[in-house]
Structures are given as structure tokens and as C-alpha cells.
Amino acid sequence: MSRIGNNPITIPDGVTVEVNDNVITAKGKLGELTQEYSDVDIKIEDGIIKLERPTDGKVHKAKHGLYRALISNMIEGVSNGWTKELELVGVGYRASNQGNKLDLAIGFSHNIVMEIAPEVKVETITEKGKNPIVKLTSHDKQLVGQVAAKIRGFRKPEPYKGKGIKFVGEEIRRKAGKSA
């Protein structure tokens, strides 16, 4: 039994949800998201969304929880939005942005200039004595995660000194290195 799939989703004020031909659409103050679905029945009653599966087969159980989570993330995104923060750890590592162009100086011979999708808002925070932070915000959770993973992939944190690009709050497994 899918415990996640059985949980109802409450629709907050200012968000409208429509279901048409295996496509669910959520509109809110931050934008609009659509998601195709299959093998589940979606019912909207009194501001609550419930998902039901036709059988207790393995595929139907898996999709029951999957689509419930995706729809919940869509509604959360169009009402509040999603944020990911990346921290640049290393001497001389810098980040700056102009509009949706992110400029990273992370120890290579040239800066990395990355054009970010227009749905994602980029903000760089640089304070003296602290590591630079890149803040990504959007209504689409999948897109924010994908952009953050791509930025992190330029210089993953290494286990000896901990240098690289990491998520804020991420613990890096450290190694001892050579013993003298």
C-alpha cells in the first residue's frame, strides 16, 4: 500500500487546479505548471485532491505515490516556490550574476559563464569573510534541482580539503589524507 499516495493534497488559496485528458494543470501567483499522468484517477473535491489507483499491482502502486508527490510539488511551487542555495568553498572562488547569466571563478584558467533558464531567478550573495552563495529560485522544483546539479557538477566538493561547490548545509565526508 502506498502511504504517500493515500495522503490528500490541500489546495491553498490563490491556486487553481484543472484536470483534462490525463494532464493536470496548476496555476498560482508564481506561474503555471502542467504534468501528464497515467494509471491513476484524480478527484478534486472541496479544495482537496485525492489520487486513487485502479488495482494493487506493482506498477499502479508505484505511480500512485509518484504522481501524488509530483502534484504536491507543483502546488507548492506555484504558491510558494522552490529555492536551492549553493556555497562556493575555496580560496579565490567567486560568483557574480548579471540578469540570468551566472559568472563563476572556481579555480580554472577561465571563468565559467552559464546562461540560466528564464524560469529560474539567480542571486549571488558575497559577504566579506564568508563563502560566496548562489541562490536559485523558481516555481519548478525539477528545473531548480537540475540547474543546481549542473552548477555543482563544474567543481564537486573533494574529500581532502572540502573545496568545491556544495549545497548549503551539505555534509562532506572528509578523508584524513597522508599521515607523515
Short mmCIF file of C-alpha atoms in Angstrom, two decimals:
data_model
loop_
_atom_site.label_atom_id
_atom_site.label_comp_id
_atom_site.label_asym_id
_atom_site.label_seq_id
_atom_site.Cartn_x
_atom_site.Cartn_y
_atom_site.Cartn_z
CA MET A 1 0.00 0.00 0.00
CA SER A 2 1.36 3.40 -0.95
CA ARG A 3 1.28 5.54 2.15
CA ILE A 4 2.32 8.66 0.25
CA GLY A 5 -0.29 8.16 -2.46
CA ASN A 6 -3.11 7.93 0.09
CA ASN A 7 -2.36 11.34 1.61
CA PRO A 8 -4.75 14.05 0.37
CA ILE A 9 -3.37 17.29 -1.08
CA THR A 10 -4.97 20.53 0.09
CA ILE A 11 -5.15 23.31 -2.47
CA PRO A 12 -4.13 26.67 -0.92
CA ASP A 13 -5.89 29.96 -1.65
CA GLY A 14 -4.89 31.55 -4.97
CA VAL A 15 -4.12 28.23 -6.68
CA THR A 16 -6.39 26.68 -9.30
CA VAL A 17 -6.07 23.06 -10.41
CA GLU A 18 -7.62 21.66 -13.60
CA VAL A 19 -7.68 18.07 -14.90
CA ASN A 20 -8.11 17.47 -18.66
CA ASP A 21 -7.35 14.27 -20.62
CA ASN A 22 -4.54 12.85 -18.45
CA VAL A 23 -2.97 16.30 -17.94
CA ILE A 24 -3.17 18.19 -14.66
CA THR A 25 -2.52 21.94 -14.60
CA ALA A 26 -1.79 24.08 -11.55
CA LYS A 27 -1.90 27.89 -11.76
CA GLY A 28 -0.78 30.19 -8.99
CA LYS A 29 0.77 33.57 -8.29
CA LEU A 30 4.27 32.36 -9.30
CA GLY A 31 3.37 30.63 -12.56
CA GLU A 32 1.75 27.65 -14.22
CA LEU A 33 2.86 24.01 -14.31
CA THR A 34 1.45 21.01 -16.16
CA GLN A 35 2.03 17.30 -15.63
CA GLU A 36 0.88 14.31 -17.65
CA TYR A 37 -0.25 11.27 -15.68
CA SER A 38 -1.44 7.72 -16.28
CA ASP A 39 -2.80 4.73 -14.34
CA VAL A 40 -4.33 6.84 -11.52
CA ASP A 41 -7.65 8.60 -11.00
CA ILE A 42 -7.55 12.19 -9.74
CA LYS A 43 -10.54 13.59 -7.89
CA ILE A 44 -10.87 17.22 -6.74
CA GLU A 45 -13.48 17.91 -4.05
CA ASP A 46 -13.76 20.91 -1.71
CA GLY A 47 -10.18 22.11 -2.28
CA ILE A 48 -8.70 18.64 -1.67
CA ILE A 49 -7.07 16.42 -4.30
CA LYS A 50 -7.23 12.64 -3.83
CA LEU A 51 -5.50 10.08 -6.01
CA GLU A 52 -6.81 6.55 -6.43
CA ARG A 53 -5.26 3.60 -8.25
CA PRO A 54 -7.31 1.05 -10.23
CA THR A 55 -5.59 -2.09 -8.85
CA ASP A 56 -3.00 -3.09 -6.27
CA GLY A 57 -0.48 -4.08 -8.94
CA LYS A 58 3.15 -3.08 -8.51
CA VAL A 59 3.08 -0.54 -11.36
CA HIS A 60 -0.11 1.10 -10.09
CA LYS A 61 1.25 1.32 -6.53
CA ALA A 62 4.45 2.98 -7.78
CA LYS A 63 2.64 5.51 -9.95
CA HIS A 64 0.15 6.26 -7.16
CA GLY A 65 2.88 7.64 -4.89
CA LEU A 66 4.85 9.20 -7.75
CA TYR A 67 2.03 11.32 -9.14
CA ARG A 68 0.86 12.34 -5.67
CA ALA A 69 4.37 13.66 -4.92
CA LEU A 70 4.68 15.41 -8.32
CA ILE A 71 1.28 17.11 -7.96
CA SER A 72 2.08 18.17 -4.40
CA ASN A 73 5.39 19.67 -5.57
CA MET A 74 3.59 21.52 -8.40
CA ILE A 75 1.09 23.09 -6.00
CA GLU A 76 3.83 24.02 -3.52
CA GLY A 77 5.86 25.55 -6.37
CA VAL A 78 3.13 27.76 -7.86
CA SER A 79 2.11 29.01 -4.39
CA ASN A 80 5.45 29.40 -2.51
CA GLY A 81 8.24 28.49 -4.95
CA TRP A 82 11.39 26.40 -4.50
CA THR A 83 14.87 27.58 -3.50
CA LYS A 84 18.29 25.93 -3.67
CA GLU A 85 21.45 27.52 -2.28
CA LEU A 86 24.95 26.57 -3.39
CA GLU A 87 28.09 27.53 -1.48
CA LEU A 88 31.47 28.03 -3.18
CA VAL A 89 34.20 26.76 -0.84
CA GLY A 90 37.77 27.58 -1.85
CA VAL A 91 40.33 30.36 -1.88
CA GLY A 92 39.56 32.83 -4.67
CA TYR A 93 36.25 31.25 -5.62
CA ARG A 94 33.80 33.95 -6.69
CA ALA A 95 30.34 34.16 -8.18
CA SER A 96 28.50 37.05 -9.80
CA ASN A 97 25.44 37.40 -11.97
CA GLN A 98 24.04 39.84 -14.49
CA GLY A 99 20.41 39.03 -15.11
CA ASN A 100 20.28 35.30 -15.81
CA LYS A 101 23.98 34.94 -16.64
CA LEU A 102 26.00 33.37 -13.85
CA ASP A 103 29.76 34.02 -13.81
CA LEU A 104 31.79 31.55 -11.73
CA ALA A 105 35.51 31.84 -10.92
CA ILE A 106 36.28 28.43 -9.42
CA GLY A 107 39.97 27.82 -10.00
CA PHE A 108 40.07 27.18 -13.74
CA SER A 109 42.11 29.30 -16.17
CA HIS A 110 38.91 31.00 -17.39
CA ASN A 111 35.67 31.94 -15.69
CA ILE A 112 32.63 29.77 -16.38
CA VAL A 113 29.74 31.84 -17.76
CA MET A 114 26.44 29.96 -17.66
CA GLU A 115 23.15 31.07 -19.18
CA ILE A 116 20.38 30.03 -16.79
CA ALA A 117 16.81 29.20 -17.85
CA PRO A 118 14.47 32.23 -17.75
CA GLU A 119 12.13 30.47 -15.27
CA VAL A 120 14.92 30.35 -12.66
CA LYS A 121 15.94 33.52 -10.82
CA VAL A 122 19.61 33.73 -9.83
CA GLU A 123 21.03 35.73 -6.94
CA THR A 124 24.62 35.79 -5.73
CA ILE A 125 25.45 36.71 -2.14
CA THR A 126 29.00 37.75 -1.33
CA GLU A 127 29.94 38.81 2.20
CA LYS A 128 33.43 39.54 3.43
CA GLY A 129 34.86 36.63 5.40
CA LYS A 130 32.20 34.16 4.19
CA ASN A 131 31.97 31.84 1.21
CA PRO A 132 30.02 33.13 -1.82
CA ILE A 133 26.48 31.74 -2.13
CA VAL A 134 24.46 31.23 -5.33
CA LYS A 135 20.71 31.26 -4.67
CA LEU A 136 18.37 29.72 -7.29
CA THR A 137 14.60 30.30 -7.07
CA SER A 138 11.76 29.07 -9.29
CA HIS A 139 8.28 27.60 -9.24
CA ASP A 140 9.50 24.36 -10.89
CA LYS A 141 11.25 22.05 -8.39
CA GLN A 142 12.69 19.79 -11.07
CA LEU A 143 14.22 22.68 -13.01
CA VAL A 144 15.79 24.25 -9.90
CA GLY A 145 17.33 20.92 -8.93
CA GLN A 146 18.63 20.32 -12.44
CA VAL A 147 20.28 23.76 -12.69
CA ALA A 148 21.76 23.40 -9.19
CA ALA A 149 23.17 19.95 -10.05
CA LYS A 150 24.72 21.32 -13.25
CA ILE A 151 26.41 24.18 -11.36
CA ARG A 152 27.62 21.76 -8.66
CA GLY A 153 28.98 19.47 -11.38
CA PHE A 154 31.51 22.10 -12.50
CA ARG A 155 33.54 21.56 -9.31
CA LYS A 156 32.22 18.88 -6.94
CA PRO A 157 33.45 19.08 -3.33
CA GLU A 158 36.58 17.00 -2.82
CA PRO A 159 37.07 14.94 0.36
CA TYR A 160 40.51 16.14 1.45
CA LYS A 161 40.21 19.93 1.78
CA GLY A 162 36.47 20.25 1.15
CA LYS A 163 36.95 22.67 -1.76
CA GLY A 164 34.32 22.88 -4.47
CA ILE A 165 30.67 23.79 -4.93
CA LYS A 166 28.31 22.27 -2.38
CA PHE A 167 24.72 22.72 -1.28
CA VAL A 168 24.26 24.86 1.83
CA GLY A 169 24.02 22.51 4.78
CA GLU A 170 25.53 19.55 2.90
CA GLU A 171 27.96 17.44 4.92
CA ILE A 172 31.06 16.36 3.03
CA ARG A 173 32.71 13.11 4.03
CA ARG A 174 36.27 14.08 4.83
CA LYS A 175 39.34 11.89 4.48
CA ALA A 176 42.47 12.11 6.60
CA GLY A 177 45.00 12.26 3.75
CA LYS A 178 48.64 11.20 4.04
CA SER A 179 49.99 10.56 7.52
CA ALA A 180 53.52 11.84 7.92
#
